[in-house]
mmCIF file of C-alpha atoms and ligand atoms in Angstrom:
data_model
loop_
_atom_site.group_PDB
_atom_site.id
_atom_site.type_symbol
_atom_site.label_atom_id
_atom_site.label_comp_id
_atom_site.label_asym_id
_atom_site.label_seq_id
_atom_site.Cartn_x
_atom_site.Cartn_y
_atom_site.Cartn_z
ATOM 1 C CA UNK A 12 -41.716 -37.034 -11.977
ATOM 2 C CA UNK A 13 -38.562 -35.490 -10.540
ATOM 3 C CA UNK A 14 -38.293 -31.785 -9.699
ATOM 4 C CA UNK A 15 -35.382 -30.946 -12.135
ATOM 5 C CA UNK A 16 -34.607 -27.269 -10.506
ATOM 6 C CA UNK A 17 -31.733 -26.171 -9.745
ATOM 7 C CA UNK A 18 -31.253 -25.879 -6.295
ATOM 8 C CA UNK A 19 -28.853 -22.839 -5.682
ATOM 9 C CA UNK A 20 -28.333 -21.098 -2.291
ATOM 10 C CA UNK A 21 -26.264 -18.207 -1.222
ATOM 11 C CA UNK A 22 -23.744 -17.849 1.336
ATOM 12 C CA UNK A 23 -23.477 -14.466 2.532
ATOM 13 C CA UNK A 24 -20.541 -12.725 4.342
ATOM 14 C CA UNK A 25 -18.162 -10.073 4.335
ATOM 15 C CA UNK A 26 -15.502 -12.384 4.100
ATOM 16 C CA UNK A 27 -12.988 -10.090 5.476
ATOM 17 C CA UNK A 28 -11.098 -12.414 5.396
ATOM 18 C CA UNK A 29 -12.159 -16.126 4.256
ATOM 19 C CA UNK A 30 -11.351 -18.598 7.299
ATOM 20 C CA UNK A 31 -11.367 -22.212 7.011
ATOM 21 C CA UNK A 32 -14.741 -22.543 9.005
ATOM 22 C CA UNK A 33 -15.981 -20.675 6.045
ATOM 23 C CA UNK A 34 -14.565 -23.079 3.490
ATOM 24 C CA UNK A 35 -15.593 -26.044 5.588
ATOM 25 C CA UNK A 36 -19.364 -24.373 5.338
ATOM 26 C CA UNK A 37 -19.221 -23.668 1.786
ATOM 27 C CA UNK A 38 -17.670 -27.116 0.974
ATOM 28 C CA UNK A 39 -20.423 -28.543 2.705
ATOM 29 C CA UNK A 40 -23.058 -26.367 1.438
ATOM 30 C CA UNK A 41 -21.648 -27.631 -2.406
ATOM 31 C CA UNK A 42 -22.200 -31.329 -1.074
ATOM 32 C CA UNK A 43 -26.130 -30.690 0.137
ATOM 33 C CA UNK A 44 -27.232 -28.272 -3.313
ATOM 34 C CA UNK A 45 -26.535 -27.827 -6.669
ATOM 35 C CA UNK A 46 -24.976 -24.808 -6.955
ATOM 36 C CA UNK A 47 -23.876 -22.380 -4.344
ATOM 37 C CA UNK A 48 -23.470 -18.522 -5.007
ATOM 38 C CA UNK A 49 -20.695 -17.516 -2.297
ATOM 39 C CA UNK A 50 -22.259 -13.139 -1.712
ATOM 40 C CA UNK A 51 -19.446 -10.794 -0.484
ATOM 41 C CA UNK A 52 -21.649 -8.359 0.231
ATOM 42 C CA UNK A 53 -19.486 -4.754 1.577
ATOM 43 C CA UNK A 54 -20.210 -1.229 1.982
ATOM 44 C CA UNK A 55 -18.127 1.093 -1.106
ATOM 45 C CA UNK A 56 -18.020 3.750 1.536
ATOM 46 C CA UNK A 57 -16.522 2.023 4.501
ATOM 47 C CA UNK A 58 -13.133 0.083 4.298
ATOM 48 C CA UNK A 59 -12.448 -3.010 4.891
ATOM 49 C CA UNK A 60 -9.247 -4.794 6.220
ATOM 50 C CA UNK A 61 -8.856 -6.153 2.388
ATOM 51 C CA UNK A 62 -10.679 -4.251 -0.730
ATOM 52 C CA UNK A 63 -13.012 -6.315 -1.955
ATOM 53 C CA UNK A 64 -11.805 -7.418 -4.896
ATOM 54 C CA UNK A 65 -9.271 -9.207 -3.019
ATOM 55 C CA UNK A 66 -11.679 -10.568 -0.508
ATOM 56 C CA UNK A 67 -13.374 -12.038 -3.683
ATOM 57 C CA UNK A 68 -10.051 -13.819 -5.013
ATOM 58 C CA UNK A 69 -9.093 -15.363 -1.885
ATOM 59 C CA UNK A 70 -12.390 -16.873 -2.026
ATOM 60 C CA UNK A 71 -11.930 -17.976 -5.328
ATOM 61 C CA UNK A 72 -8.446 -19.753 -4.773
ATOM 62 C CA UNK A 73 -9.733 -21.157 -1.153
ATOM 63 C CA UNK A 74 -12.705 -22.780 -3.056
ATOM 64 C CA UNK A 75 -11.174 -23.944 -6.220
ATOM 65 C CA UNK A 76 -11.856 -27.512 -6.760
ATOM 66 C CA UNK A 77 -14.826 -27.191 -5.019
ATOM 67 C CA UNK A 78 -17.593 -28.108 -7.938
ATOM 68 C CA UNK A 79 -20.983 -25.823 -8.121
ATOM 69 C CA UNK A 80 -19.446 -22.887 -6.122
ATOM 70 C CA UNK A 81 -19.291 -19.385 -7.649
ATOM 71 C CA UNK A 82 -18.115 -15.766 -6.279
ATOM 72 C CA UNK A 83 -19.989 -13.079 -6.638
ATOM 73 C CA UNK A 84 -19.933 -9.407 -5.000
ATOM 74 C CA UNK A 85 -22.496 -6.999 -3.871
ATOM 75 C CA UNK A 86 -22.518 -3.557 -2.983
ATOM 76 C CA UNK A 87 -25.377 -2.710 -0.402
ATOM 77 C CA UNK A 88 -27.684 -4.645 -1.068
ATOM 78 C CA UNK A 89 -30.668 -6.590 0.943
ATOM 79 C CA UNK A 90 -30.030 -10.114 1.370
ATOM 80 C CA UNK A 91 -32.990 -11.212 0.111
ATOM 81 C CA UNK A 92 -32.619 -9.369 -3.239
ATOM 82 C CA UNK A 93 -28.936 -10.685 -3.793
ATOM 83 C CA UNK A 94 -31.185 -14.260 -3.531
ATOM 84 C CA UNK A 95 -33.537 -13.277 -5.773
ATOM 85 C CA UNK A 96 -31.267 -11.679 -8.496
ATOM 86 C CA UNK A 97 -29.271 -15.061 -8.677
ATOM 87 C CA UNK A 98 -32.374 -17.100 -8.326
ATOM 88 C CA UNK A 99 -31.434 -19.068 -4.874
ATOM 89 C CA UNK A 100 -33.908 -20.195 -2.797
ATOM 90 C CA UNK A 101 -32.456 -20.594 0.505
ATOM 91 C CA UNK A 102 -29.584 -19.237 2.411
ATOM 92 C CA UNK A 103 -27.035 -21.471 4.077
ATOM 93 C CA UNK A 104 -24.952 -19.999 6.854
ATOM 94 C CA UNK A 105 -22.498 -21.317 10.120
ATOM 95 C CA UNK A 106 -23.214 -21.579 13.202
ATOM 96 C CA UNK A 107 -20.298 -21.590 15.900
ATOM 97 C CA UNK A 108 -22.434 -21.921 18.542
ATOM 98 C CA UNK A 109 -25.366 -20.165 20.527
ATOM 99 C CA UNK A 110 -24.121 -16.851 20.468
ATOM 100 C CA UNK A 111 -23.890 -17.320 16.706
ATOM 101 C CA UNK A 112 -28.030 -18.522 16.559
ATOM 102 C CA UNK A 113 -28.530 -15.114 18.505
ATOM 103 C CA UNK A 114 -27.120 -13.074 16.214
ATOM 104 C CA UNK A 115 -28.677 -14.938 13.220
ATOM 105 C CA UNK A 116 -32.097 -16.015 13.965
ATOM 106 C CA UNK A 117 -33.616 -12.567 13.692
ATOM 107 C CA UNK A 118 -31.928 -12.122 10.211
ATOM 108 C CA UNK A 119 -33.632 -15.458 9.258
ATOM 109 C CA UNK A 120 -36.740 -14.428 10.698
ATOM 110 C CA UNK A 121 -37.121 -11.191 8.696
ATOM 111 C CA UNK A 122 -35.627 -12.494 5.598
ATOM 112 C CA UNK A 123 -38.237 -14.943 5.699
ATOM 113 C CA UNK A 124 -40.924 -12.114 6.547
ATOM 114 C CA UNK A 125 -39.503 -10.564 3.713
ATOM 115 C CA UNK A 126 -39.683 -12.449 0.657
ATOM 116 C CA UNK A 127 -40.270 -16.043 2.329
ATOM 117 C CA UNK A 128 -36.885 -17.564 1.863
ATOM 118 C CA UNK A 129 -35.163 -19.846 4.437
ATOM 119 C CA UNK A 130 -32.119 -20.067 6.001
ATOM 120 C CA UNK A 131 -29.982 -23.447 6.786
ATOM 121 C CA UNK A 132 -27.900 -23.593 9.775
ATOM 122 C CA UNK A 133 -25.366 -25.915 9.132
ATOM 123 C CA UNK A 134 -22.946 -26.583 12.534
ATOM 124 C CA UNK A 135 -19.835 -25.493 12.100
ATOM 125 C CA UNK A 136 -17.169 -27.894 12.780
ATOM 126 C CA UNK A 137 -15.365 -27.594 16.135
ATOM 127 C CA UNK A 138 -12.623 -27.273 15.058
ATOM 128 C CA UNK A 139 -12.955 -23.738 14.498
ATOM 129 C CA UNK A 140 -15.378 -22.530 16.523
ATOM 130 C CA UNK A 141 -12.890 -20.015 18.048
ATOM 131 C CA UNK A 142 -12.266 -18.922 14.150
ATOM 132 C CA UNK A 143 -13.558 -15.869 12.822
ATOM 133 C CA UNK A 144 -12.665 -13.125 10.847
ATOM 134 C CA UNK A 145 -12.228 -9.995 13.154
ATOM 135 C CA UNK A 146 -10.595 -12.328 15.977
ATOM 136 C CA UNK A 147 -7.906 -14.168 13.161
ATOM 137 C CA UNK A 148 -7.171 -10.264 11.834
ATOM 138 C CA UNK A 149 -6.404 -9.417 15.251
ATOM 139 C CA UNK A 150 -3.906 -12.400 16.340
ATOM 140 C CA UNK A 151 -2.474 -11.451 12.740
ATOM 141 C CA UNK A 152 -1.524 -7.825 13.121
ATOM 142 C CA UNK A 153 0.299 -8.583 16.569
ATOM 143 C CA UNK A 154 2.360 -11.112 15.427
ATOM 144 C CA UNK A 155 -0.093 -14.361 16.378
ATOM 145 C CA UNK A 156 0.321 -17.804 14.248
ATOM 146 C CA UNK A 157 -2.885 -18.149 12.927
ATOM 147 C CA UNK A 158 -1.418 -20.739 10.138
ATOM 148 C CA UNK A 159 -4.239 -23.360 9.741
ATOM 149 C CA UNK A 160 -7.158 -21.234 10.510
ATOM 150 C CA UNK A 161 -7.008 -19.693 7.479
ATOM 151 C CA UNK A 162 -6.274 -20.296 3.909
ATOM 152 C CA UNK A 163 -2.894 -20.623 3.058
ATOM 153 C CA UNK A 164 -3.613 -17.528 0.635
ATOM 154 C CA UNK A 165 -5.263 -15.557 3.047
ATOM 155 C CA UNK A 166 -2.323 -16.582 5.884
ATOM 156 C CA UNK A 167 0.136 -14.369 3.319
ATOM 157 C CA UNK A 168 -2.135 -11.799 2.511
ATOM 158 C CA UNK A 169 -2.119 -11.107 6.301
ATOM 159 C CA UNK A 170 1.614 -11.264 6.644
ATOM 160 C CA UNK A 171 1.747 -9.019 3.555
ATOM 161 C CA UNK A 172 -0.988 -6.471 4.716
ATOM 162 C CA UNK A 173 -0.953 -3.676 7.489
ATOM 163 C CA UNK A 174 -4.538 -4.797 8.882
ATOM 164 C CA UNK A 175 -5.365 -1.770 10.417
ATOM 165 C CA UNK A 176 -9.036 -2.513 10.673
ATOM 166 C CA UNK A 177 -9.104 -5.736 13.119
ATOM 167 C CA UNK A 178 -12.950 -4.892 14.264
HETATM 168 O O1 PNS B 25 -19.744 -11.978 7.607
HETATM 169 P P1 PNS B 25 -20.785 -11.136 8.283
HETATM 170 O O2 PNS B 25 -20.264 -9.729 8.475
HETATM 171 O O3 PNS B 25 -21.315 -11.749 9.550
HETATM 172 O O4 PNS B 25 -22.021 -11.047 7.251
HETATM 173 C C1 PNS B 25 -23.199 -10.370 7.593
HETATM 174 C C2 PNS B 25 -24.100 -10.225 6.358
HETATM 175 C C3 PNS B 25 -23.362 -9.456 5.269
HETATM 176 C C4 PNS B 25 -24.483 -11.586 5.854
HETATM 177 C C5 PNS B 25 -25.372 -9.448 6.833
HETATM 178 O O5 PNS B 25 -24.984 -8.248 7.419
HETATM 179 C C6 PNS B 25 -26.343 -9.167 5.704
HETATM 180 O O6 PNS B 25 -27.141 -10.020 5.366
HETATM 181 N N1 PNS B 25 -26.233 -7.964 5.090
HETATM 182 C C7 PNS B 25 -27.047 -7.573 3.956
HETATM 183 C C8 PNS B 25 -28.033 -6.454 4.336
HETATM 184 C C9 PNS B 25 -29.327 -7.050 4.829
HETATM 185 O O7 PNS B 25 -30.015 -7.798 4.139
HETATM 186 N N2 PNS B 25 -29.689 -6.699 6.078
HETATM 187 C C10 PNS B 25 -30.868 -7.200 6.714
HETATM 188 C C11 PNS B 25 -30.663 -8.589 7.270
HETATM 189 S S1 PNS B 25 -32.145 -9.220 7.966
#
């Protein structure tokens, strides 16, 4: 007899801003499970280039159309109990390349120590390897085109914001 859970995974991020190598992971991640729980997670006390309530609805408008995604934001909280108060039993994140696995294969490792939950690399597409948040914030606030690496929504937020915090 078929397993009839749901199969719902988080992607985690600060999302500071959304880039299209995020959407392209998310989309993906929507395509391989049934429901995907996109976690802003952010610290109230330390601010970000964008509040997070605006982080959350670029997300929203990036991802619309994209069936079996939700938004969702958390304030200091462990990974791994964001995944277990919205019942998901893996993690799915990017991976750019090997400086990338570095960074996230200890995460991984105790997240699974901790509660037992996995995480899914999925590769991100080439095409924006060079993409990330900090890097796109930083082009931005001296004047760089970074049309295409970002969502349209998110390209004129950045026009419209003084990013002051490019780290
Ligand atoms: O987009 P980012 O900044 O690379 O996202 C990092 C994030 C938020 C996914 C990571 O810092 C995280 O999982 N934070 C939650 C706190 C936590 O669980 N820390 C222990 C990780 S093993």
């Amino acid at each position: 007899m078929a397993d009839e859970r749901v199969r719902r995974v988080v992607c985690p991020g600060s999302y500071d801003p959304v880039t299209n190598g995020h959407v392209d992971v998310i989309t993906r991640a929507a395509a391989l499970f049934d429901e995907v729980v996109v976690a802003v997670l952010y610290n109230p006390t330390k601010q970000g280039a964008f509040p997070v309530e605006q982080r959350a609805s670029l997300l929203e408008s990036a991802l619309e159309g994209v069936h079996g995604v939700r938004v969702e934001t958390f304030a200091n909280r462990l990974l791994v109990d964001v995944c277990s108060d919205v019942g998901a039993q893996s993690i799915v994140k990017g991976l750019r390349g090997g400086t990338d696995f570095a960074y996230e294969l200890p995460m991984a490792l105790m997240n699974r120590h901790l509660t037992g939950i996995e995480t899914v690399f999925l590769p991100g597409d080439p095409q924006f390897e060079h993409v990330s948040s900090s890097l796109v914030k930083e082009v931005a606030a001296h004047g760089g085109d970074v049309r295409g690496l970002v969502p349209d929504a998110v390209f004129e937020a950045l026009g419209a914001a003084t990013v002051s915090d490019a780290s």
